[in-house]
Tab-separated table of C-alpha atoms and ligand atoms in Angstrom:
chain	number	residue	atom	x	y	z
C	1	HIS	CA	13.359	-40.570	-2.761
C	2	ALA	CA	11.413	-37.561	-1.452
C	3	LYS	CA	14.261	-36.785	0.865
C	4	ALA	CA	16.782	-36.884	-1.942
C	5	GLN	CA	14.555	-34.606	-3.950
C	6	GLY	CA	14.199	-32.323	-0.947
C	7	ARG	CA	17.928	-32.157	-0.520
C	8	GLY	CA	18.353	-31.488	-4.184
C	9	ARG	CA	15.939	-28.581	-3.940
C	10	TYR	CA	17.713	-27.294	-0.894
C	11	GLU	CA	21.004	-27.258	-2.738
C	12	VAL	CA	19.448	-25.380	-5.624
C	13	PHE	CA	17.656	-22.771	-3.539
C	14	ALA	CA	20.007	-22.233	-0.614
C	15	PRO	CA	22.533	-20.066	-2.434
C	16	ALA	CA	19.738	-17.923	-3.905
C	17	MET	CA	18.182	-17.410	-0.480
C	18	GLN	CA	21.539	-16.617	0.974
C	19	THR	CA	22.071	-14.027	-1.725
C	20	VAL	CA	18.746	-12.401	-0.874
C	21	ALA	CA	19.581	-12.348	2.832
C	22	MET	CA	23.009	-10.886	2.129
C	23	ALA	CA	21.576	-8.219	-0.126
C	24	ARG	CA	19.089	-7.268	2.545
C	25	LEU	CA	21.757	-7.053	5.225
C	26	GLN	CA	23.869	-4.959	2.899
C	27	LEU	CA	20.914	-2.632	2.297
C	28	GLU	CA	20.286	-2.325	6.024
C	29	ASN	CA	23.904	-1.361	6.684
C	30	ASP	CA	23.850	1.020	3.748
C	31	LEU	CA	20.693	2.654	5.084
C	32	ARG	CA	22.236	3.129	8.520
C	33	ARG	CA	25.249	4.765	6.953
C	34	ALA	CA	23.094	6.884	4.639
C	35	ILE	CA	21.093	8.232	7.573
C	36	ALA	CA	24.301	9.156	9.387
C	37	LEU	CA	25.691	10.817	6.242
C	38	GLN	CA	22.358	12.449	5.352
C	39	GLU	CA	22.211	11.037	1.847
C	40	PHE	CA	18.458	11.620	1.625
C	41	CYS	CA	16.551	14.421	0.048
C	42	VAL	CA	12.923	15.347	-0.187
C	43	HIS	CA	11.136	15.815	-3.486
C	44	TYR	CA	7.877	17.702	-3.732
C	45	GLN	CA	4.850	16.906	-5.868
C	46	PRO	CA	2.254	19.660	-6.366
C	47	ILE	CA	-1.321	19.082	-5.218
C	48	VAL	CA	-3.622	21.266	-7.291
C	49	SER	CA	-7.236	22.333	-7.447
C	50	LEU	CA	-8.769	20.443	-10.382
C	51	SER	CA	-11.229	23.253	-11.062
C	52	THR	CA	-8.881	26.243	-10.981
C	53	GLY	CA	-5.417	24.754	-11.384
C	54	GLN	CA	-4.300	26.590	-8.263
C	55	LEU	CA	-1.533	24.937	-6.324
C	56	SER	CA	-2.688	24.149	-2.798
C	57	GLY	CA	0.440	22.466	-1.508
C	58	PHE	CA	2.882	19.610	-1.989
C	59	GLU	CA	3.376	16.012	-1.003
C	60	ALA	CA	6.853	15.377	0.407
C	61	LEU	CA	8.427	12.217	-1.039
C	62	VAL	CA	11.785	10.975	0.148
C	63	ARG	CA	14.632	10.006	-2.208
C	64	TRP	CA	17.972	8.380	-1.500
C	65	HIS	CA	21.004	9.790	-3.285
C	66	HIS	CA	23.237	6.766	-2.893
C	67	ALA	CA	27.006	7.267	-2.813
C	68	SER	CA	27.163	5.254	-6.068
C	69	GLY	CA	25.306	8.068	-7.825
C	70	ILE	CA	22.051	6.126	-8.090
C	71	ILE	CA	18.873	7.786	-6.819
C	72	TYR	CA	16.724	5.166	-5.144
C	73	PRO	CA	12.926	5.518	-5.013
C	74	PRO	CA	11.262	4.863	-1.647
C	75	ALA	CA	9.804	1.507	-2.743
C	76	GLU	CA	13.348	0.140	-2.692
C	77	PHE	CA	14.252	1.116	0.853
C	78	ILE	CA	11.166	2.106	2.896
C	79	PRO	CA	10.170	-1.550	3.528
C	80	VAL	CA	13.615	-2.334	4.970
C	81	ALA	CA	13.617	0.945	6.894
C	82	GLU	CA	10.306	-0.129	8.413
C	83	GLU	CA	11.462	-3.654	9.281
C	84	THR	CA	14.578	-2.343	10.995
C	85	GLY	CA	12.972	0.610	12.732
C	86	LEU	CA	15.251	2.991	10.814
C	87	ILE	CA	12.085	4.579	9.427
C	88	ASN	CA	11.693	6.425	12.715
C	89	GLU	CA	14.880	8.396	12.338
C	90	LEU	CA	14.390	8.851	8.607
C	91	GLY	CA	10.781	9.885	9.131
C	92	TRP	CA	11.759	12.614	11.597
C	93	TRP	CA	14.290	13.950	9.169
C	94	VAL	CA	11.730	14.065	6.323
C	95	LEU	CA	9.123	15.748	8.518
C	96	GLN	CA	11.587	18.360	9.721
C	97	GLU	CA	12.944	19.039	6.252
C	98	ALA	CA	9.480	19.271	4.654
C	99	CYS	CA	8.066	21.558	7.363
C	100	HIS	CA	11.134	23.775	7.186
C	101	GLN	CA	10.790	24.046	3.398
C	102	ILE	CA	7.074	24.810	3.421
C	103	GLY	CA	7.740	27.504	6.028
C	104	ILE	CA	10.155	29.158	3.607
C	105	TRP	CA	7.670	28.899	0.731
C	106	GLN	CA	4.836	30.272	2.852
C	107	GLN	CA	6.873	33.421	3.399
C	108	GLN	CA	8.140	33.616	-0.165
C	109	PHE	CA	4.757	32.914	-1.762
C	110	PRO	CA	1.964	34.216	0.465
C	111	HIS	CA	-1.199	32.343	-0.370
C	112	THR	CA	-4.712	32.105	1.055
C	113	PRO	CA	-4.985	29.581	2.595
C	114	PRO	CA	-1.240	29.124	3.156
C	115	LEU	CA	0.503	26.360	1.202
C	116	ALA	CA	0.094	22.980	2.859
C	117	ILE	CA	2.576	20.133	3.170
C	118	ASN	CA	1.602	16.460	3.080
C	119	VAL	CA	4.017	14.095	4.786
C	120	ASN	CA	3.756	10.303	4.738
C	121	LEU	CA	3.780	8.589	8.100
C	122	SER	CA	4.533	4.887	8.366
C	123	GLY	CA	2.582	2.623	10.696
C	124	VAL	CA	5.860	2.007	12.533
C	125	GLN	CA	6.140	5.717	13.329
C	126	LEU	CA	2.642	5.676	14.793
C	127	LYS	CA	3.941	3.364	17.514
C	128	GLN	CA	6.417	5.937	18.839
C	129	VAL	CA	5.250	7.208	22.200
C	130	ASN	CA	6.808	10.648	21.745
C	131	LEU	CA	5.214	11.225	18.323
C	132	LEU	CA	2.887	13.974	19.469
C	133	ASN	CA	5.541	15.944	21.354
C	134	ARG	CA	8.045	15.767	18.555
C	135	ILE	CA	5.550	16.912	15.959
C	136	GLU	CA	4.628	19.819	18.217
C	137	ASP	CA	8.321	20.669	18.517
C	138	ILE	CA	8.795	20.605	14.754
C	139	LEU	CA	5.807	22.888	14.209
C	140	GLN	CA	7.172	25.296	16.776
C	141	GLU	CA	10.714	25.258	15.358
C	142	THR	CA	9.569	25.774	11.780
C	143	GLY	CA	6.793	28.223	12.664
C	144	ILE	CA	4.204	26.747	10.294
C	145	PRO	CA	0.557	26.723	11.391
C	146	SER	CA	-0.572	23.238	12.437
C	147	TYR	CA	-3.411	23.175	9.920
C	148	CYS	CA	-0.848	23.344	7.073
C	149	LEU	CA	0.581	19.960	8.049
C	150	LYS	CA	-1.256	16.988	6.593
C	151	LEU	CA	-0.123	13.560	7.698
C	152	GLU	CA	-0.756	10.723	5.249
C	153	ILE	CA	-1.366	7.284	6.675
C	154	THR	CA	-2.219	4.380	4.410
C	155	GLU	CA	-5.586	2.766	4.701
C	156	SER	CA	-4.035	-0.539	5.779
C	157	CYS	CA	-2.049	1.173	8.580
C	158	ILE	CA	-5.115	3.003	9.830
C	159	LEU	CA	-6.965	-0.303	10.104
C	160	GLU	CA	-4.172	-1.871	12.143
C	161	THR	CA	-4.028	0.893	14.739
C	162	VAL	CA	-4.543	-0.017	18.378
C	163	SER	CA	-6.439	2.160	20.805
C	164	ARG	CA	-3.358	4.038	22.044
C	165	GLU	CA	-2.576	5.054	18.481
C	166	GLU	CA	-6.172	6.020	17.816
C	167	LYS	CA	-6.068	8.252	20.860
C	168	MET	CA	-2.902	9.850	19.552
C	169	LEU	CA	-4.478	10.488	16.159
C	170	LYS	CA	-7.256	12.329	17.969
C	171	GLN	CA	-4.658	14.354	19.855
C	172	LEU	CA	-2.887	15.255	16.614
C	173	LYS	CA	-6.236	16.322	15.260
C	174	ALA	CA	-6.872	18.406	18.390
C	175	LEU	CA	-3.617	20.244	17.670
C	176	GLY	CA	-5.086	21.232	14.324
C	177	ILE	CA	-3.011	18.838	12.226
C	178	GLN	CA	-4.896	17.257	9.337
C	179	LEU	CA	-5.055	13.537	8.691
C	180	CYS	CA	-5.313	11.895	5.276
C	181	ILE	CA	-5.899	8.282	4.372
C	182	ASP	CA	-3.420	7.434	1.636
C	183	ASP	CA	-4.013	4.882	-1.140
C	184	PHE	CA	-7.687	4.801	-0.237
C	185	GLY	CA	-9.690	1.969	-1.746
C	186	THR	CA	-6.881	-0.579	-1.646
C	187	GLY	CA	-7.017	-1.535	2.038
C	188	TYR	CA	-10.151	-3.665	1.895
C	189	SER	CA	-11.418	-1.701	4.875
C	190	SER	CA	-14.856	-2.177	6.204
C	191	LEU	CA	-16.067	1.311	5.458
C	192	SER	CA	-18.073	1.138	8.665
C	193	ARG	CA	-14.887	1.520	10.721
C	194	LEU	CA	-13.945	4.736	8.971
C	195	HIS	CA	-15.964	6.978	11.264
C	196	GLU	CA	-13.838	5.876	14.217
C	197	PHE	CA	-10.975	7.961	12.862
C	198	PRO	CA	-10.792	11.758	12.698
C	199	ILE	CA	-9.995	11.892	8.983
C	200	ASP	CA	-9.953	15.113	6.916
C	201	THR	CA	-9.014	13.787	3.489
C	202	LEU	CA	-9.248	10.619	1.430
C	203	LYS	CA	-6.609	10.141	-1.237
C	204	ILE	CA	-7.988	7.989	-4.025
C	205	ASP	CA	-5.400	5.408	-4.996
C	206	ARG	CA	-3.736	5.768	-8.370
C	207	SER	CA	-4.897	2.300	-9.467
C	208	PHE	CA	-8.497	3.591	-9.743
C	209	VAL	CA	-7.511	6.779	-11.552
C	210	SER	CA	-5.434	4.842	-14.065
C	211	ARG	CA	-8.464	2.672	-14.907
C	212	ILE	CA	-10.496	5.674	-16.051
C	213	GLY	CA	-11.070	5.189	-19.747
C	214	ALA	CA	-10.128	1.504	-19.593
C	215	ASP	CA	-13.253	0.193	-17.892
C	216	ASN	CA	-16.196	1.435	-15.867
C	217	CYS	CA	-15.118	-0.159	-12.631
C	218	GLY	CA	-12.586	2.506	-11.693
C	219	VAL	CA	-15.139	5.241	-12.242
C	220	GLU	CA	-17.738	3.477	-10.115
C	221	ILE	CA	-15.313	3.047	-7.246
C	222	ILE	CA	-14.257	6.695	-7.443
C	223	GLN	CA	-17.902	7.753	-7.472
C	224	THR	CA	-18.501	5.713	-4.322
C	225	ILE	CA	-15.464	7.198	-2.581
C	226	VAL	CA	-16.516	10.759	-3.494
C	227	THR	CA	-20.026	10.142	-2.155
C	228	LEU	CA	-18.613	8.675	1.042
C	229	ALA	CA	-16.236	11.599	1.525
C	230	ARG	CA	-18.985	14.156	0.914
C	231	SER	CA	-21.308	12.522	3.417
C	232	ARG	CA	-18.584	12.815	6.056
C	233	GLY	CA	-17.355	16.257	5.084
C	234	MET	CA	-13.967	14.968	3.972
C	235	ASP	CA	-11.842	16.326	1.125
C	236	ILE	CA	-10.786	14.188	-1.809
C	237	VAL	CA	-7.411	14.086	-3.539
C	238	ALA	CA	-7.062	11.942	-6.663
C	239	GLU	CA	-3.582	10.428	-7.042
C	240	GLY	CA	-1.704	9.667	-10.230
C	241	ILE	CA	-3.546	11.821	-12.779
C	242	GLU	CA	-1.676	11.338	-16.049
C	243	THR	CA	-4.081	12.226	-18.855
C	244	PRO	CA	-6.505	15.043	-19.726
C	245	THR	CA	-9.253	12.387	-20.015
C	246	GLN	CA	-8.674	11.331	-16.412
C	247	LEU	CA	-8.672	14.964	-15.295
C	248	GLN	CA	-11.936	15.670	-17.098
C	249	LYS	CA	-13.648	12.617	-15.640
C	250	LEU	CA	-12.429	13.375	-12.118
C	251	ARG	CA	-13.784	16.919	-12.381
C	252	GLU	CA	-17.150	15.520	-13.501
C	253	LEU	CA	-17.115	13.134	-10.551
C	254	GLY	CA	-16.616	16.066	-8.201
C	255	CYS	CA	-12.988	15.553	-7.188
C	256	GLU	CA	-11.716	18.888	-6.001
C	257	LEU	CA	-7.983	18.175	-5.681
C	258	GLY	CA	-5.425	16.020	-7.435
C	259	GLN	CA	-1.818	15.263	-8.134
C	260	GLY	CA	-0.071	13.425	-10.924
C	261	TYR	CA	2.412	13.545	-13.766
C	262	LEU	CA	-0.091	15.574	-15.827
C	263	PHE	CA	0.657	18.513	-13.527
C	264	SER	CA	4.138	17.640	-12.348
C	265	LYS	CA	6.307	14.768	-11.229
C	266	PRO	CA	7.804	15.066	-7.754
C	267	VAL	CA	10.661	17.599	-8.121
C	268	ASP	CA	13.482	18.870	-5.938
C	269	SER	CA	13.022	22.013	-3.864
C	270	GLU	CA	14.669	24.252	-6.458
C	271	LYS	CA	12.341	23.144	-9.240
C	272	ALA	CA	9.382	23.355	-6.885
C	273	THR	CA	10.346	26.955	-6.137
C	274	GLU	CA	10.292	27.645	-9.889
C	275	LEU	CA	6.863	26.018	-10.154
C	276	LEU	CA	5.618	28.256	-7.369
C	277	GLY	CA	6.957	31.238	-9.279
C	278	ILE	CA	4.827	30.420	-12.307
C	279	LYS	CA	1.977	29.078	-10.125
C	280	VAL	CA	1.674	25.878	-12.139
C	281	GLY	CA	-1.240	27.037	-14.246
C	282	VAL	CA	-1.362	23.739	-16.110
C	283	VAL	CA	-5.092	23.118	-15.885
C	284	SER	CA	-7.013	24.690	-18.702
L	301	LIG	P1	2.354	7.586	-1.964
L	301	LIG	O1	2.386	8.285	-0.667
L	301	LIG	O2	1.062	7.033	-2.415
L	301	LIG	O3	2.953	8.644	-3.001
L	301	LIG	C1	2.534	8.763	-4.318
L	301	LIG	C2	3.472	8.019	-5.259
L	301	LIG	O4	2.915	8.039	-6.567
L	301	LIG	C3	4.858	8.670	-5.392
L	301	LIG	O5	5.805	7.626	-5.620
L	301	LIG	C4	4.692	9.500	-6.649
L	301	LIG	O6	5.908	9.773	-7.308
L	301	LIG	C5	3.824	8.600	-7.479
L	301	LIG	N1	3.060	9.337	-8.479
L	301	LIG	C6	2.521	10.560	-8.370
L	301	LIG	N2	1.863	10.902	-9.495
L	301	LIG	C7	1.991	9.871	-10.348
L	301	LIG	C8	1.522	9.620	-11.693
L	301	LIG	O7	0.866	10.440	-12.312
L	301	LIG	N3	1.861	8.430	-12.224
L	301	LIG	C9	2.601	7.499	-11.575
L	301	LIG	N4	2.902	6.365	-12.197
L	301	LIG	N5	3.056	7.695	-10.304
L	301	LIG	C10	2.748	8.874	-9.709
L	301	LIG	P2	7.170	7.539	-4.833
L	301	LIG	O8	7.740	8.902	-4.600
L	301	LIG	O9	8.012	6.513	-5.520
L	301	LIG	O10	6.726	6.990	-3.415
L	301	LIG	C11	6.177	5.704	-3.275
L	301	LIG	C12	5.643	5.482	-1.885
L	301	LIG	O11	6.707	5.483	-0.916
L	301	LIG	C13	4.692	6.575	-1.409
L	301	LIG	O12	3.424	6.376	-1.977
L	301	LIG	C14	4.750	6.376	0.080
L	301	LIG	O13	3.908	5.328	0.474
L	301	LIG	C15	6.194	5.954	0.297
L	301	LIG	N6	6.970	7.121	0.756
L	301	LIG	C16	7.550	8.110	0.054
L	301	LIG	N7	8.161	9.005	0.860
L	301	LIG	C17	7.945	8.574	2.124
L	301	LIG	C18	8.323	9.060	3.430
L	301	LIG	O14	8.952	10.115	3.603
L	301	LIG	N8	7.916	8.315	4.507
L	301	LIG	C19	7.181	7.164	4.366
L	301	LIG	N9	6.833	6.497	5.463
L	301	LIG	N10	6.821	6.686	3.172
L	301	LIG	C20	7.183	7.379	2.055
L	302	LIG	MG1	1.330	9.634	0.214
L	303	LIG	MG1	-0.760	7.544	-2.059
L	304	LIG	MG1	-0.101	5.282	-3.754
C-alpha cells in the first residue's frame, strides 16, 4: 500500500520537479549567453552621511537586461551564477565597470574624501586564487585610489572562509582596500570571531532597520551593533532606510552612514550622474 502511495506521489511530483530542473538549466544557458552578449548593467545606490546628507559614495548593484525586455534583479540569477561558477566572470565585469565609473565621477565631481564605490563579492569569488592580482590590475587600469574601493562580503560568507581566504583578505587590506560585512546581524556569527577579520565597516541588515517603529527588538540589535563597531573602530552603514522615523532613530543611535529608498533607489549611471550634480541633499 505504502509503495503504491509512494508511486502515486512520484507521479504527481516528478513532472513538477522536472519543470524546475528544466527552468534552472534554461536559466544557466541564458546566463552564459547573457555574459557573452554583455546584457548586464550596473545600478548605483547612494550611500549618504546621515548627519549632513552628503553623498559619500555608491553601492554597485548588478541588473540583467534580458533580451525579452525584462530587467531581472540579482536575487533571480545570482544564486544560479554562484552554483555554476559564472559569478566569477560576472563579478569581474561588475568590478571593472563600477571602478571605471567611479573613476569618471571622481574626476567630474571632486570630493574630499573622494567618492567611494562599494562592490559585492560572492563567497565563490573569494576562492579564486588570482583575486588579489586581478583587483590590483583593475585599480591600476581605472586609476582609482585603493581606499575608494570597498568590498562587501556577507556575514555568512565571512564565517565560511578558510585560512587561505583569510590571508587574502588581509592582503587586500594591506593594499588599502576596505572590507565591509554585508547584511550584518543575520549570519548568526559568534561575535567573538569577528576580530579575526580586518573589517572596516559593518552594514546593518535592512531587516533590523525596517523593524524600527514596529518593535523594540530592532532598535536593541542596532544599538548592540553600533556599540560593537565603535569598540573596534569600524564604520556603520544602515541599509534599507525608507522612512524619516527610521532615519531619525538611526541618527540618535549614532549611525553615521546609510542607504535606502528614502534617499534614492539604485539608479543607472546617468541618473546617478544627475544625483551627483544636485548632491542629493535629501536629508533635512
Ligand atoms: P545587498 O548587497 O544587501 O544590497 C542591498 C539590496 O537592498 C539591493 O537589492 C537594494 O536595491 C536593496 N535596497 C536598498 N535600499 C532599500 C530600501 O530602502 N528598501 C528595500 N526594500 N530595499 C532596499 P538588489 O539590488 O536587488 O540586490 C540584492 C542582493 O543581490 C544584494 O544585496 C547582493 O547580495 C546581491 N548582489 C547585487 N549585485 C551583486 C553583484 O554585483 N555581485 C554579487 N555577488 N552580488 C550582488
Ligand atoms: Mg551589498
Ligand atoms: Mg546588504
Ligand atoms: Mg541585504
